[in-house]
mmCIF file of C-alpha atoms in Angstrom:
data_model
loop_
_atom_site.group_PDB
_atom_site.id
_atom_site.type_symbol
_atom_site.label_atom_id
_atom_site.label_comp_id
_atom_site.label_asym_id
_atom_site.label_seq_id
_atom_site.Cartn_x
_atom_site.Cartn_y
_atom_site.Cartn_z
ATOM 1 C CA UNK A 1 -37.980 -30.876 4.254
ATOM 2 C CA UNK A 2 -34.542 -29.963 5.171
ATOM 3 C CA UNK A 3 -33.325 -30.398 1.576
ATOM 4 C CA UNK A 4 -36.322 -28.931 0.095
ATOM 5 C CA UNK A 5 -35.820 -25.793 2.380
ATOM 6 C CA UNK A 6 -32.219 -25.609 1.462
ATOM 7 C CA UNK A 7 -33.056 -26.244 -2.623
ATOM 8 C CA UNK A 8 -31.164 -23.482 -4.811
ATOM 9 C CA UNK A 9 -34.711 -22.706 -5.791
ATOM 10 C CA UNK A 10 -35.101 -21.491 -1.751
ATOM 11 C CA UNK A 11 -31.978 -19.744 -1.356
ATOM 12 C CA UNK A 12 -31.990 -16.692 -3.526
ATOM 13 C CA UNK A 13 -30.264 -13.838 -2.699
ATOM 14 C CA UNK A 14 -32.217 -10.538 -2.213
ATOM 15 C CA UNK A 15 -33.056 -8.754 -5.570
ATOM 16 C CA UNK A 16 -32.497 -4.869 -6.105
ATOM 17 C CA UNK A 17 -35.799 -3.228 -6.722
ATOM 18 C CA UNK A 18 -36.309 -0.310 -9.245
ATOM 19 C CA UNK A 19 -35.611 2.244 -6.644
ATOM 20 C CA UNK A 20 -32.035 0.414 -5.525
ATOM 21 C CA UNK A 21 -31.044 -0.191 -9.152
ATOM 22 C CA UNK A 22 -31.898 3.901 -9.861
ATOM 23 C CA UNK A 23 -29.826 5.099 -6.655
ATOM 24 C CA UNK A 24 -26.936 2.751 -7.817
ATOM 25 C CA UNK A 25 -26.539 4.204 -11.268
ATOM 26 C CA UNK A 26 -27.083 7.687 -10.243
ATOM 27 C CA UNK A 27 -23.941 7.005 -7.432
ATOM 28 C CA UNK A 28 -22.055 5.348 -10.320
ATOM 29 C CA UNK A 29 -22.442 8.130 -12.383
ATOM 30 C CA UNK A 30 -21.404 10.556 -9.568
ATOM 31 C CA UNK A 31 -18.356 8.327 -8.830
ATOM 32 C CA UNK A 32 -17.141 8.433 -12.147
ATOM 33 C CA UNK A 33 -17.091 12.009 -12.581
ATOM 34 C CA UNK A 34 -15.394 12.514 -9.170
ATOM 35 C CA UNK A 35 -12.630 10.068 -10.465
ATOM 36 C CA UNK A 36 -12.437 11.905 -13.594
ATOM 37 C CA UNK A 37 -11.662 15.265 -11.804
ATOM 38 C CA UNK A 38 -9.394 13.766 -8.835
ATOM 39 C CA UNK A 39 -7.738 12.094 -11.617
ATOM 40 C CA UNK A 40 -7.500 15.229 -13.809
ATOM 41 C CA UNK A 41 -5.734 17.097 -11.135
ATOM 42 C CA UNK A 42 -3.399 14.580 -9.841
ATOM 43 C CA UNK A 43 -2.036 14.310 -13.451
ATOM 44 C CA UNK A 44 -2.051 17.884 -14.012
ATOM 45 C CA UNK A 45 0.347 18.559 -10.931
ATOM 46 C CA UNK A 46 2.058 14.937 -11.899
ATOM 47 C CA UNK A 47 3.132 16.756 -15.207
ATOM 48 C CA UNK A 48 4.199 19.884 -13.805
ATOM 49 C CA UNK A 49 6.593 18.271 -11.152
ATOM 50 C CA UNK A 50 7.995 15.871 -13.815
ATOM 51 C CA UNK A 51 8.473 18.442 -16.109
ATOM 52 C CA UNK A 52 10.478 20.342 -13.409
ATOM 53 C CA UNK A 53 12.242 17.526 -12.099
ATOM 54 C CA UNK A 54 13.265 14.659 -14.554
ATOM 55 C CA UNK A 55 12.384 16.997 -17.669
ATOM 56 C CA UNK A 56 14.403 19.655 -17.242
ATOM 57 C CA UNK A 57 17.474 17.650 -16.753
ATOM 58 C CA UNK A 58 16.988 15.753 -19.760
ATOM 59 C CA UNK A 59 14.799 17.782 -21.829
ATOM 60 C CA UNK A 60 12.324 15.284 -22.437
ATOM 61 C CA UNK A 61 9.480 15.860 -24.983
ATOM 62 C CA UNK A 62 5.837 16.416 -23.638
ATOM 63 C CA UNK A 63 4.831 12.735 -24.887
ATOM 64 C CA UNK A 64 7.604 11.413 -22.910
ATOM 65 C CA UNK A 65 6.653 13.435 -19.769
ATOM 66 C CA UNK A 66 2.845 12.358 -20.248
ATOM 67 C CA UNK A 67 3.989 8.651 -20.303
ATOM 68 C CA UNK A 68 6.049 8.763 -17.304
ATOM 69 C CA UNK A 69 3.034 10.600 -15.956
ATOM 70 C CA UNK A 70 0.893 7.551 -16.755
ATOM 71 C CA UNK A 71 3.343 5.489 -14.942
ATOM 72 C CA UNK A 72 3.492 7.961 -11.498
ATOM 73 C CA UNK A 73 -0.249 9.349 -10.909
ATOM 74 C CA UNK A 74 -2.247 5.692 -10.715
ATOM 75 C CA UNK A 75 -0.847 4.912 -7.290
ATOM 76 C CA UNK A 76 -1.650 8.386 -6.122
ATOM 77 C CA UNK A 77 -5.292 7.795 -7.286
ATOM 78 C CA UNK A 78 -5.640 4.770 -5.565
ATOM 79 C CA UNK A 79 -4.775 6.483 -2.431
ATOM 80 C CA UNK A 80 -7.269 9.228 -3.158
ATOM 81 C CA UNK A 81 -10.192 6.814 -3.867
ATOM 82 C CA UNK A 82 -11.685 6.996 -0.505
ATOM 83 C CA UNK A 83 -11.956 10.917 -1.714
ATOM 84 C CA UNK A 84 -13.790 9.838 -5.027
ATOM 85 C CA UNK A 85 -16.499 8.124 -2.738
ATOM 86 C CA UNK A 86 -16.941 10.740 -0.390
ATOM 87 C CA UNK A 87 -17.349 13.592 -2.858
ATOM 88 C CA UNK A 88 -19.137 11.082 -5.540
ATOM 89 C CA UNK A 89 -21.593 9.360 -3.284
ATOM 90 C CA UNK A 90 -22.373 13.093 -1.846
ATOM 91 C CA UNK A 91 -22.941 14.490 -4.891
ATOM 92 C CA UNK A 92 -25.027 11.936 -5.996
ATOM 93 C CA UNK A 93 -27.410 11.976 -2.715
ATOM 94 C CA UNK A 94 -27.418 16.224 -3.258
ATOM 95 C CA UNK A 95 -28.509 15.872 -6.677
ATOM 96 C CA UNK A 96 -31.159 13.558 -5.600
ATOM 97 C CA UNK A 97 -32.595 16.113 -2.710
ATOM 98 C CA UNK A 98 -32.378 18.831 -5.162
ATOM 99 C CA UNK A 99 -34.969 16.949 -7.845
ATOM 100 C CA UNK A 100 -36.864 15.988 -4.518
ATOM 101 C CA UNK A 101 -36.653 12.373 -5.628
ATOM 102 C CA UNK A 102 -35.527 11.418 -1.827
ATOM 103 C CA UNK A 103 -38.367 13.249 -0.672
ATOM 104 C CA UNK A 104 -40.862 11.229 -2.819
ATOM 105 C CA UNK A 105 -38.978 7.954 -2.014
ATOM 106 C CA UNK A 106 -39.096 8.772 1.959
ATOM 107 C CA UNK A 107 -42.927 9.822 1.409
ATOM 108 C CA UNK A 108 -43.748 6.307 -0.101
ATOM 109 C CA UNK A 109 -42.400 4.736 2.954
ATOM 110 C CA UNK A 110 -39.081 3.498 1.792
ATOM 111 C CA UNK A 111 -36.576 3.235 3.987
ATOM 112 C CA UNK A 112 -33.377 4.986 3.541
ATOM 113 C CA UNK A 113 -31.471 1.598 4.552
ATOM 114 C CA UNK A 114 -33.202 0.003 1.237
ATOM 115 C CA UNK A 115 -30.644 2.175 -1.024
ATOM 116 C CA UNK A 116 -27.856 2.998 1.340
ATOM 117 C CA UNK A 117 -26.854 -0.548 2.061
ATOM 118 C CA UNK A 118 -26.456 -1.664 -1.335
ATOM 119 C CA UNK A 119 -24.360 1.081 -2.091
ATOM 120 C CA UNK A 120 -22.202 0.468 0.672
ATOM 121 C CA UNK A 121 -21.993 -3.029 -0.633
ATOM 122 C CA UNK A 122 -21.154 -1.842 -4.039
ATOM 123 C CA UNK A 123 -18.280 0.277 -2.159
ATOM 124 C CA UNK A 124 -16.984 -2.790 -0.633
ATOM 125 C CA UNK A 125 -17.007 -4.973 -3.908
ATOM 126 C CA UNK A 126 -15.439 -2.183 -5.574
ATOM 127 C CA UNK A 127 -12.904 -1.870 -2.874
ATOM 128 C CA UNK A 128 -12.210 -5.398 -3.023
ATOM 129 C CA UNK A 129 -11.579 -5.070 -6.852
ATOM 130 C CA UNK A 130 -9.185 -1.954 -6.303
ATOM 131 C CA UNK A 131 -7.229 -4.115 -3.942
ATOM 132 C CA UNK A 132 -6.698 -7.290 -5.996
ATOM 133 C CA UNK A 133 -6.594 -5.769 -9.465
ATOM 134 C CA UNK A 134 -6.302 -2.147 -9.680
ATOM 135 C CA UNK A 135 -3.939 -1.716 -6.660
ATOM 136 C CA UNK A 136 -1.115 -4.179 -8.009
ATOM 137 C CA UNK A 137 -1.308 -2.171 -11.588
ATOM 138 C CA UNK A 138 -0.781 0.801 -9.887
ATOM 139 C CA UNK A 139 1.912 -0.491 -7.661
ATOM 140 C CA UNK A 140 3.553 -2.289 -10.680
ATOM 141 C CA UNK A 141 3.336 1.366 -12.516
ATOM 142 C CA UNK A 142 4.824 3.176 -9.538
ATOM 143 C CA UNK A 143 7.964 0.741 -9.740
ATOM 144 C CA UNK A 144 8.539 1.155 -13.236
ATOM 145 C CA UNK A 145 8.115 4.842 -12.710
ATOM 146 C CA UNK A 146 10.961 4.661 -10.083
ATOM 147 C CA UNK A 147 13.368 2.838 -12.386
ATOM 148 C CA UNK A 148 12.665 4.931 -15.198
ATOM 149 C CA UNK A 149 13.387 8.106 -13.133
ATOM 150 C CA UNK A 150 16.552 6.246 -11.740
ATOM 151 C CA UNK A 151 17.914 5.385 -14.896
ATOM 152 C CA UNK A 152 17.092 9.116 -16.679
ATOM 153 C CA UNK A 153 18.853 10.432 -13.801
ATOM 154 C CA UNK A 154 22.189 8.652 -14.404
ATOM 155 C CA UNK A 155 21.720 6.394 -11.415
ATOM 156 C CA UNK A 156 20.158 3.119 -13.234
ATOM 157 C CA UNK A 157 19.953 0.070 -11.072
ATOM 158 C CA UNK A 158 22.275 -1.437 -13.495
ATOM 159 C CA UNK A 159 25.184 0.594 -12.966
ATOM 160 C CA UNK A 160 27.850 0.852 -10.533
ATOM 161 C CA UNK A 161 26.299 2.013 -7.091
ATOM 162 C CA UNK A 162 28.677 4.230 -4.562
ATOM 163 C CA UNK A 163 26.023 3.611 -1.733
ATOM 164 C CA UNK A 164 26.675 1.091 1.269
ATOM 165 C CA UNK A 165 24.955 -2.152 0.980
ATOM 166 C CA UNK A 166 23.957 -3.723 4.392
ATOM 167 C CA UNK A 167 22.769 -7.449 4.123
ATOM 168 C CA UNK A 168 22.237 -9.982 6.939
ATOM 169 C CA UNK A 169 21.597 -13.588 6.688
ATOM 170 C CA UNK A 170 22.101 -16.887 8.776
ATOM 171 C CA UNK A 171 20.481 -19.538 11.102
ATOM 172 C CA UNK A 172 20.123 -20.655 14.280
ATOM 173 C CA UNK A 173 23.603 -21.589 14.568
ATOM 174 C CA UNK A 174 25.568 -18.554 12.779
ATOM 175 C CA UNK A 175 24.447 -15.075 11.865
ATOM 176 C CA UNK A 176 26.387 -12.734 9.301
ATOM 177 C CA UNK A 177 26.290 -9.089 8.916
ATOM 178 C CA UNK A 178 27.746 -7.973 5.727
ATOM 179 C CA UNK A 179 28.830 -4.637 4.570
ATOM 180 C CA UNK A 180 29.730 -3.674 1.043
ATOM 181 C CA UNK A 181 31.396 -0.391 -0.174
ATOM 182 C CA UNK A 182 30.002 -0.392 -3.702
ATOM 183 C CA UNK A 183 28.133 -3.015 -5.888
ATOM 184 C CA UNK A 184 29.258 -4.003 -9.594
ATOM 185 C CA UNK A 185 25.945 -5.491 -11.132
ATOM 186 C CA UNK A 186 27.581 -6.037 -14.579
ATOM 187 C CA UNK A 187 29.385 -8.944 -13.166
ATOM 188 C CA UNK A 188 27.438 -9.497 -10.202
ATOM 189 C CA UNK A 189 29.764 -8.814 -7.717
ATOM 190 C CA UNK A 190 29.906 -6.859 -4.030
ATOM 191 C CA UNK A 191 32.901 -4.644 -3.827
ATOM 192 C CA UNK A 192 34.985 -3.797 -0.705
ATOM 193 C CA UNK A 193 33.051 -6.121 1.269
ATOM 194 C CA UNK A 194 33.350 -6.745 5.160
ATOM 195 C CA UNK A 195 31.698 -9.848 7.058
ATOM 196 C CA UNK A 196 31.111 -9.879 10.732
ATOM 197 C CA UNK A 197 30.168 -13.201 11.658
ATOM 198 C CA UNK A 198 28.209 -14.305 15.008
ATOM 199 C CA UNK A 199 27.891 -17.661 16.531
ATOM 200 C CA UNK A 200 24.898 -18.552 18.495
ATOM 201 C CA UNK A 201 25.019 -20.419 21.631
ATOM 202 C CA UNK A 202 22.034 -22.772 23.203
ATOM 203 C CA UNK A 203 20.638 -20.141 25.064
ATOM 204 C CA UNK A 204 19.898 -17.889 21.854
ATOM 205 C CA UNK A 205 22.842 -15.504 22.971
ATOM 206 C CA UNK A 206 25.445 -14.092 19.894
ATOM 207 C CA UNK A 207 29.062 -13.655 20.377
ATOM 208 C CA UNK A 208 31.393 -11.885 17.672
ATOM 209 C CA UNK A 209 33.520 -14.853 15.917
ATOM 210 C CA UNK A 210 35.175 -13.556 12.970
ATOM 211 C CA UNK A 211 35.841 -10.449 10.569
ATOM 212 C CA UNK A 212 36.466 -11.160 7.048
ATOM 213 C CA UNK A 213 37.809 -8.292 4.650
ATOM 214 C CA UNK A 214 37.342 -8.750 0.794
ATOM 215 C CA UNK A 215 38.150 -7.218 -2.240
ATOM 216 C CA UNK A 216 35.075 -8.721 -3.713
ATOM 217 C CA UNK A 217 32.575 -11.048 -3.063
ATOM 218 C CA UNK A 218 30.176 -12.796 -5.586
ATOM 219 C CA UNK A 219 27.193 -14.925 -4.695
ATOM 220 C CA UNK A 220 26.458 -18.126 -6.734
ATOM 221 C CA UNK A 221 24.542 -21.417 -5.931
ATOM 222 C CA UNK A 222 24.445 -20.822 -2.407
ATOM 223 C CA UNK A 223 27.754 -19.961 -1.923
ATOM 224 C CA UNK A 224 29.994 -16.459 -1.386
ATOM 225 C CA UNK A 225 32.998 -16.475 -3.345
ATOM 226 C CA UNK A 226 35.921 -14.020 -1.608
ATOM 227 C CA UNK A 227 38.385 -12.899 -3.463
ATOM 228 C CA UNK A 228 41.494 -11.362 -1.680
ATOM 229 C CA UNK A 229 40.285 -11.787 1.612
ATOM 230 C CA UNK A 230 41.702 -11.320 5.348
ATOM 231 C CA UNK A 231 39.948 -13.187 7.914
ATOM 232 C CA UNK A 232 40.586 -12.526 11.510
ATOM 233 C CA UNK A 233 39.451 -14.296 14.883
ATOM 234 C CA UNK A 234 39.552 -13.003 18.198
ATOM 235 C CA UNK A 235 42.708 -13.959 20.143
ATOM 236 C CA UNK A 236 44.504 -14.894 16.640
ATOM 237 C CA UNK A 237 46.154 -13.616 13.947
ATOM 238 C CA UNK A 238 45.096 -12.548 10.580
ATOM 239 C CA UNK A 239 44.885 -15.146 7.815
ATOM 240 C CA UNK A 240 44.930 -14.094 4.178
ATOM 241 C CA UNK A 241 43.143 -16.163 1.220
ATOM 242 C CA UNK A 242 43.575 -15.733 -2.158
ATOM 243 C CA UNK A 243 39.833 -17.109 -2.658
ATOM 244 C CA UNK A 244 37.328 -18.143 0.245
ATOM 245 C CA UNK A 245 34.133 -19.495 0.108
ATOM 246 C CA UNK A 246 31.405 -18.813 2.782
ATOM 247 C CA UNK A 247 28.051 -20.874 2.570
ATOM 248 C CA UNK A 248 24.830 -18.135 2.048
ATOM 249 C CA UNK A 249 21.387 -18.677 2.495
ATOM 250 C CA UNK A 250 20.279 -15.577 0.544
ATOM 251 C CA UNK A 251 19.196 -16.198 -3.434
ATOM 252 C CA UNK A 252 21.020 -14.771 -6.017
ATOM 253 C CA UNK A 253 19.614 -11.787 -7.012
ATOM 254 C CA UNK A 254 19.011 -10.738 -3.130
ATOM 255 C CA UNK A 255 22.483 -9.383 -2.940
ATOM 256 C CA UNK A 256 21.951 -6.925 -5.883
ATOM 257 C CA UNK A 257 18.497 -6.107 -5.652
ATOM 258 C CA UNK A 258 17.002 -3.214 -3.104
ATOM 259 C CA UNK A 259 13.891 -4.151 -1.571
ATOM 260 C CA UNK A 260 10.924 -2.211 -3.390
ATOM 261 C CA UNK A 261 9.192 0.702 -1.452
ATOM 262 C CA UNK A 262 5.931 -0.504 0.432
ATOM 263 C CA UNK A 263 3.726 1.221 -2.134
ATOM 264 C CA UNK A 264 5.783 -0.256 -4.903
ATOM 265 C CA UNK A 265 4.969 -3.862 -3.655
ATOM 266 C CA UNK A 266 1.696 -5.436 -5.248
ATOM 267 C CA UNK A 267 -0.705 -6.856 -2.519
ATOM 268 C CA UNK A 268 0.253 -10.339 -3.962
ATOM 269 C CA UNK A 269 3.752 -9.934 -3.444
ATOM 270 C CA UNK A 270 3.395 -8.267 0.315
ATOM 271 C CA UNK A 271 3.242 -11.742 2.212
ATOM 272 C CA UNK A 272 6.482 -13.211 0.360
ATOM 273 C CA UNK A 273 8.607 -9.595 0.692
ATOM 274 C CA UNK A 274 7.650 -9.153 4.276
ATOM 275 C CA UNK A 275 9.157 -12.704 4.744
ATOM 276 C CA UNK A 276 12.413 -12.153 2.609
ATOM 277 C CA UNK A 277 12.962 -8.898 4.485
ATOM 278 C CA UNK A 278 12.403 -10.754 7.824
ATOM 279 C CA UNK A 279 14.624 -13.516 6.913
ATOM 280 C CA UNK A 280 17.288 -10.767 5.544
ATOM 281 C CA UNK A 281 17.382 -9.249 9.420
ATOM 282 C CA UNK A 282 15.245 -6.040 8.518
ATOM 283 C CA UNK A 283 12.565 -4.383 9.948
ATOM 284 C CA UNK A 284 9.121 -4.993 8.171
ATOM 285 C CA UNK A 285 7.069 -2.661 9.819
ATOM 286 C CA UNK A 286 6.430 -0.603 7.078
ATOM 287 C CA UNK A 287 5.365 -3.512 4.638
ATOM 288 C CA UNK A 288 3.074 -4.710 7.362
ATOM 289 C CA UNK A 289 1.084 -1.716 7.912
ATOM 290 C CA UNK A 290 0.798 -1.528 4.093
ATOM 291 C CA UNK A 291 -0.605 -4.826 3.785
ATOM 292 C CA UNK A 292 -3.260 -4.045 6.971
ATOM 293 C CA UNK A 293 -3.944 -0.933 4.678
ATOM 294 C CA UNK A 294 -4.792 -2.750 1.570
ATOM 295 C CA UNK A 295 -6.904 -5.495 3.834
ATOM 296 C CA UNK A 296 -8.957 -2.658 5.122
ATOM 297 C CA UNK A 297 -9.488 -0.711 2.083
ATOM 298 C CA UNK A 298 -13.130 -2.251 1.376
ATOM 299 C CA UNK A 299 -14.299 -0.961 4.732
ATOM 300 C CA UNK A 300 -12.916 2.843 4.160
ATOM 301 C CA UNK A 301 -14.458 2.924 0.659
ATOM 302 C CA UNK A 302 -17.706 1.815 2.431
ATOM 303 C CA UNK A 303 -17.607 3.763 5.324
ATOM 304 C CA UNK A 304 -16.740 6.868 2.655
ATOM 305 C CA UNK A 305 -20.282 6.047 1.382
ATOM 306 C CA UNK A 306 -22.244 5.219 4.299
ATOM 307 C CA UNK A 307 -21.216 8.988 5.688
ATOM 308 C CA UNK A 308 -22.181 10.708 2.511
ATOM 309 C CA UNK A 309 -25.451 9.399 2.640
ATOM 310 C CA UNK A 310 -25.902 9.972 6.172
ATOM 311 C CA UNK A 311 -25.467 13.809 5.802
ATOM 312 C CA UNK A 312 -27.229 13.543 2.548
ATOM 313 C CA UNK A 313 -30.235 12.570 4.014
ATOM 314 C CA UNK A 314 -29.941 15.517 6.760
ATOM 315 C CA UNK A 315 -29.954 17.620 4.438
ATOM 316 C CA UNK A 316 -33.749 16.831 3.525
ATOM 317 C CA UNK A 317 -34.973 17.495 6.943
ATOM 318 C CA UNK A 318 -32.739 20.535 7.951
ATOM 319 C CA UNK A 319 -32.902 22.395 4.819
ATOM 320 C CA UNK A 320 -29.266 23.472 5.085
ATOM 321 C CA UNK A 321 -27.498 22.288 2.111
ATOM 322 C CA UNK A 322 -23.945 24.070 2.349
ATOM 323 C CA UNK A 323 -23.645 23.612 5.845
ATOM 324 C CA UNK A 324 -24.132 19.846 5.912
ATOM 325 C CA UNK A 325 -21.907 19.271 2.729
ATOM 326 C CA UNK A 326 -18.694 21.568 4.262
ATOM 327 C CA UNK A 327 -19.303 18.940 7.673
ATOM 328 C CA UNK A 328 -19.103 15.930 5.374
ATOM 329 C CA UNK A 329 -15.987 16.934 3.631
ATOM 330 C CA UNK A 330 -14.235 18.266 7.024
ATOM 331 C CA UNK A 331 -15.239 14.881 8.575
ATOM 332 C CA UNK A 332 -13.628 13.158 5.262
ATOM 333 C CA UNK A 333 -10.358 15.203 5.826
ATOM 334 C CA UNK A 334 -10.519 14.489 9.217
ATOM 335 C CA UNK A 335 -10.762 10.766 8.921
ATOM 336 C CA UNK A 336 -7.581 11.369 5.832
ATOM 337 C CA UNK A 337 -5.031 13.337 8.707
ATOM 338 C CA UNK A 338 -6.401 10.431 11.406
ATOM 339 C CA UNK A 339 -5.390 7.981 8.944
ATOM 340 C CA UNK A 340 -2.022 9.534 8.411
ATOM 341 C CA UNK A 341 -1.180 10.033 12.023
ATOM 342 C CA UNK A 342 -2.302 6.590 12.725
ATOM 343 C CA UNK A 343 0.371 5.263 10.167
ATOM 344 C CA UNK A 344 2.933 7.441 11.303
ATOM 345 C CA UNK A 345 2.480 5.520 14.979
ATOM 346 C CA UNK A 346 2.185 2.437 13.108
ATOM 347 C CA UNK A 347 5.735 3.251 11.454
ATOM 348 C CA UNK A 348 7.048 4.295 14.732
ATOM 349 C CA UNK A 349 6.049 0.906 16.345
ATOM 350 C CA UNK A 350 4.385 2.904 18.818
ATOM 351 C CA UNK A 351 1.189 0.894 17.925
ATOM 352 C CA UNK A 352 0.953 -2.536 16.000
ATOM 353 C CA UNK A 353 0.486 -2.076 12.240
ATOM 354 C CA UNK A 354 -3.012 -4.023 12.478
ATOM 355 C CA UNK A 355 -4.180 -1.429 15.064
ATOM 356 C CA UNK A 356 -2.672 1.701 12.953
ATOM 357 C CA UNK A 357 -4.432 0.508 9.534
ATOM 358 C CA UNK A 358 -7.907 -0.713 11.207
ATOM 359 C CA UNK A 359 -8.618 1.879 13.834
ATOM 360 C CA UNK A 360 -9.174 4.934 11.790
ATOM 361 C CA UNK A 361 -11.460 2.974 9.348
ATOM 362 C CA UNK A 362 -13.874 1.455 12.032
ATOM 363 C CA UNK A 363 -14.095 4.786 13.864
ATOM 364 C CA UNK A 364 -15.012 6.221 10.579
ATOM 365 C CA UNK A 365 -17.540 3.474 10.346
ATOM 366 C CA UNK A 366 -18.933 3.505 13.359
ATOM 367 C CA UNK A 367 -19.495 7.007 13.250
ATOM 368 C CA UNK A 368 -21.472 7.090 9.903
ATOM 369 C CA UNK A 369 -23.729 4.090 11.332
ATOM 370 C CA UNK A 370 -24.298 6.333 14.243
ATOM 371 C CA UNK A 371 -25.122 9.227 12.274
ATOM 372 C CA UNK A 372 -27.450 7.398 10.194
ATOM 373 C CA UNK A 373 -29.187 5.747 12.409
ATOM 374 C CA UNK A 374 -29.985 8.986 14.354
ATOM 375 C CA UNK A 375 -31.075 10.694 11.370
ATOM 376 C CA UNK A 376 -32.945 7.609 10.113
ATOM 377 C CA UNK A 377 -34.487 6.085 13.229
ATOM 378 C CA UNK A 378 -34.043 9.292 15.347
#
């Protein structure tokens, strides 16, 4: 009997009726229009910015600038997708209201939950696709844009850099802080290097052990090869080495690669990036915050969709189209500023990254559900 109840023929997902499918199609069309408008505005602004910045220095052609914009703009567009769902859903339901189609649906006894919840489910699915597919592509494009801008400006990663480089590595017994005045990537070396070596006792206390200055240091096969080095320990005379090897836990490329920005790191690479940064002894708060913000993206899309739908349903009863539309837009921007403020608090480690990322979307979703309950059920 139990097996019969659990058979595939009985376990069927609820099908969408004609009304739900019709509303979803109208919403998808409006989302497409909103996405096209926002994308055009972003690309136009980026085109002007790139033309005045990188383009003015190297006299790039319009086609070349357009290619750079195509790399730069997707990451900005992905960040603005919540507004696409807000404006697109609002436009879809306003259109249904103007054609009196929502009035007819409600007069026929159709509950608003029948077409609002499928729309929210669609927003969740699109959010998952954005995080897992579109987001990584946009992050890869942003990384290419950063490298192309550096190359065009004459500060390509392959050239020698005059910026000081700081690294940290070690284990439970020893910690090394490494400072290099310059890097020579062509020969895979750090130049004008100083190693500060600390030892860790059984209680976890770190004591300064030795300082080593070297003209250059090359990382290969788990060892630092120091050239023209001078080492000095506490209470001892300095010792000169023509060549000195130190064990290292860093991968060969980590001594020369700077960590990518959180926005340039794809979703699938963030966990490994966070681990690498923490192993190197740096703070990973910004990357943890970015990871949590990506995880909560589907909830943001669904909350914006429900919020816009709730205001559109009130239009039918109150008859004040302009007032309620402005209120929905104001609430959308309020969410944006709340999210930015919460992100700043999370980056400053005032609140944990999990709280900073999840609190604004949860509050927005609760507000949307509250308004929808009040509008639909009184």
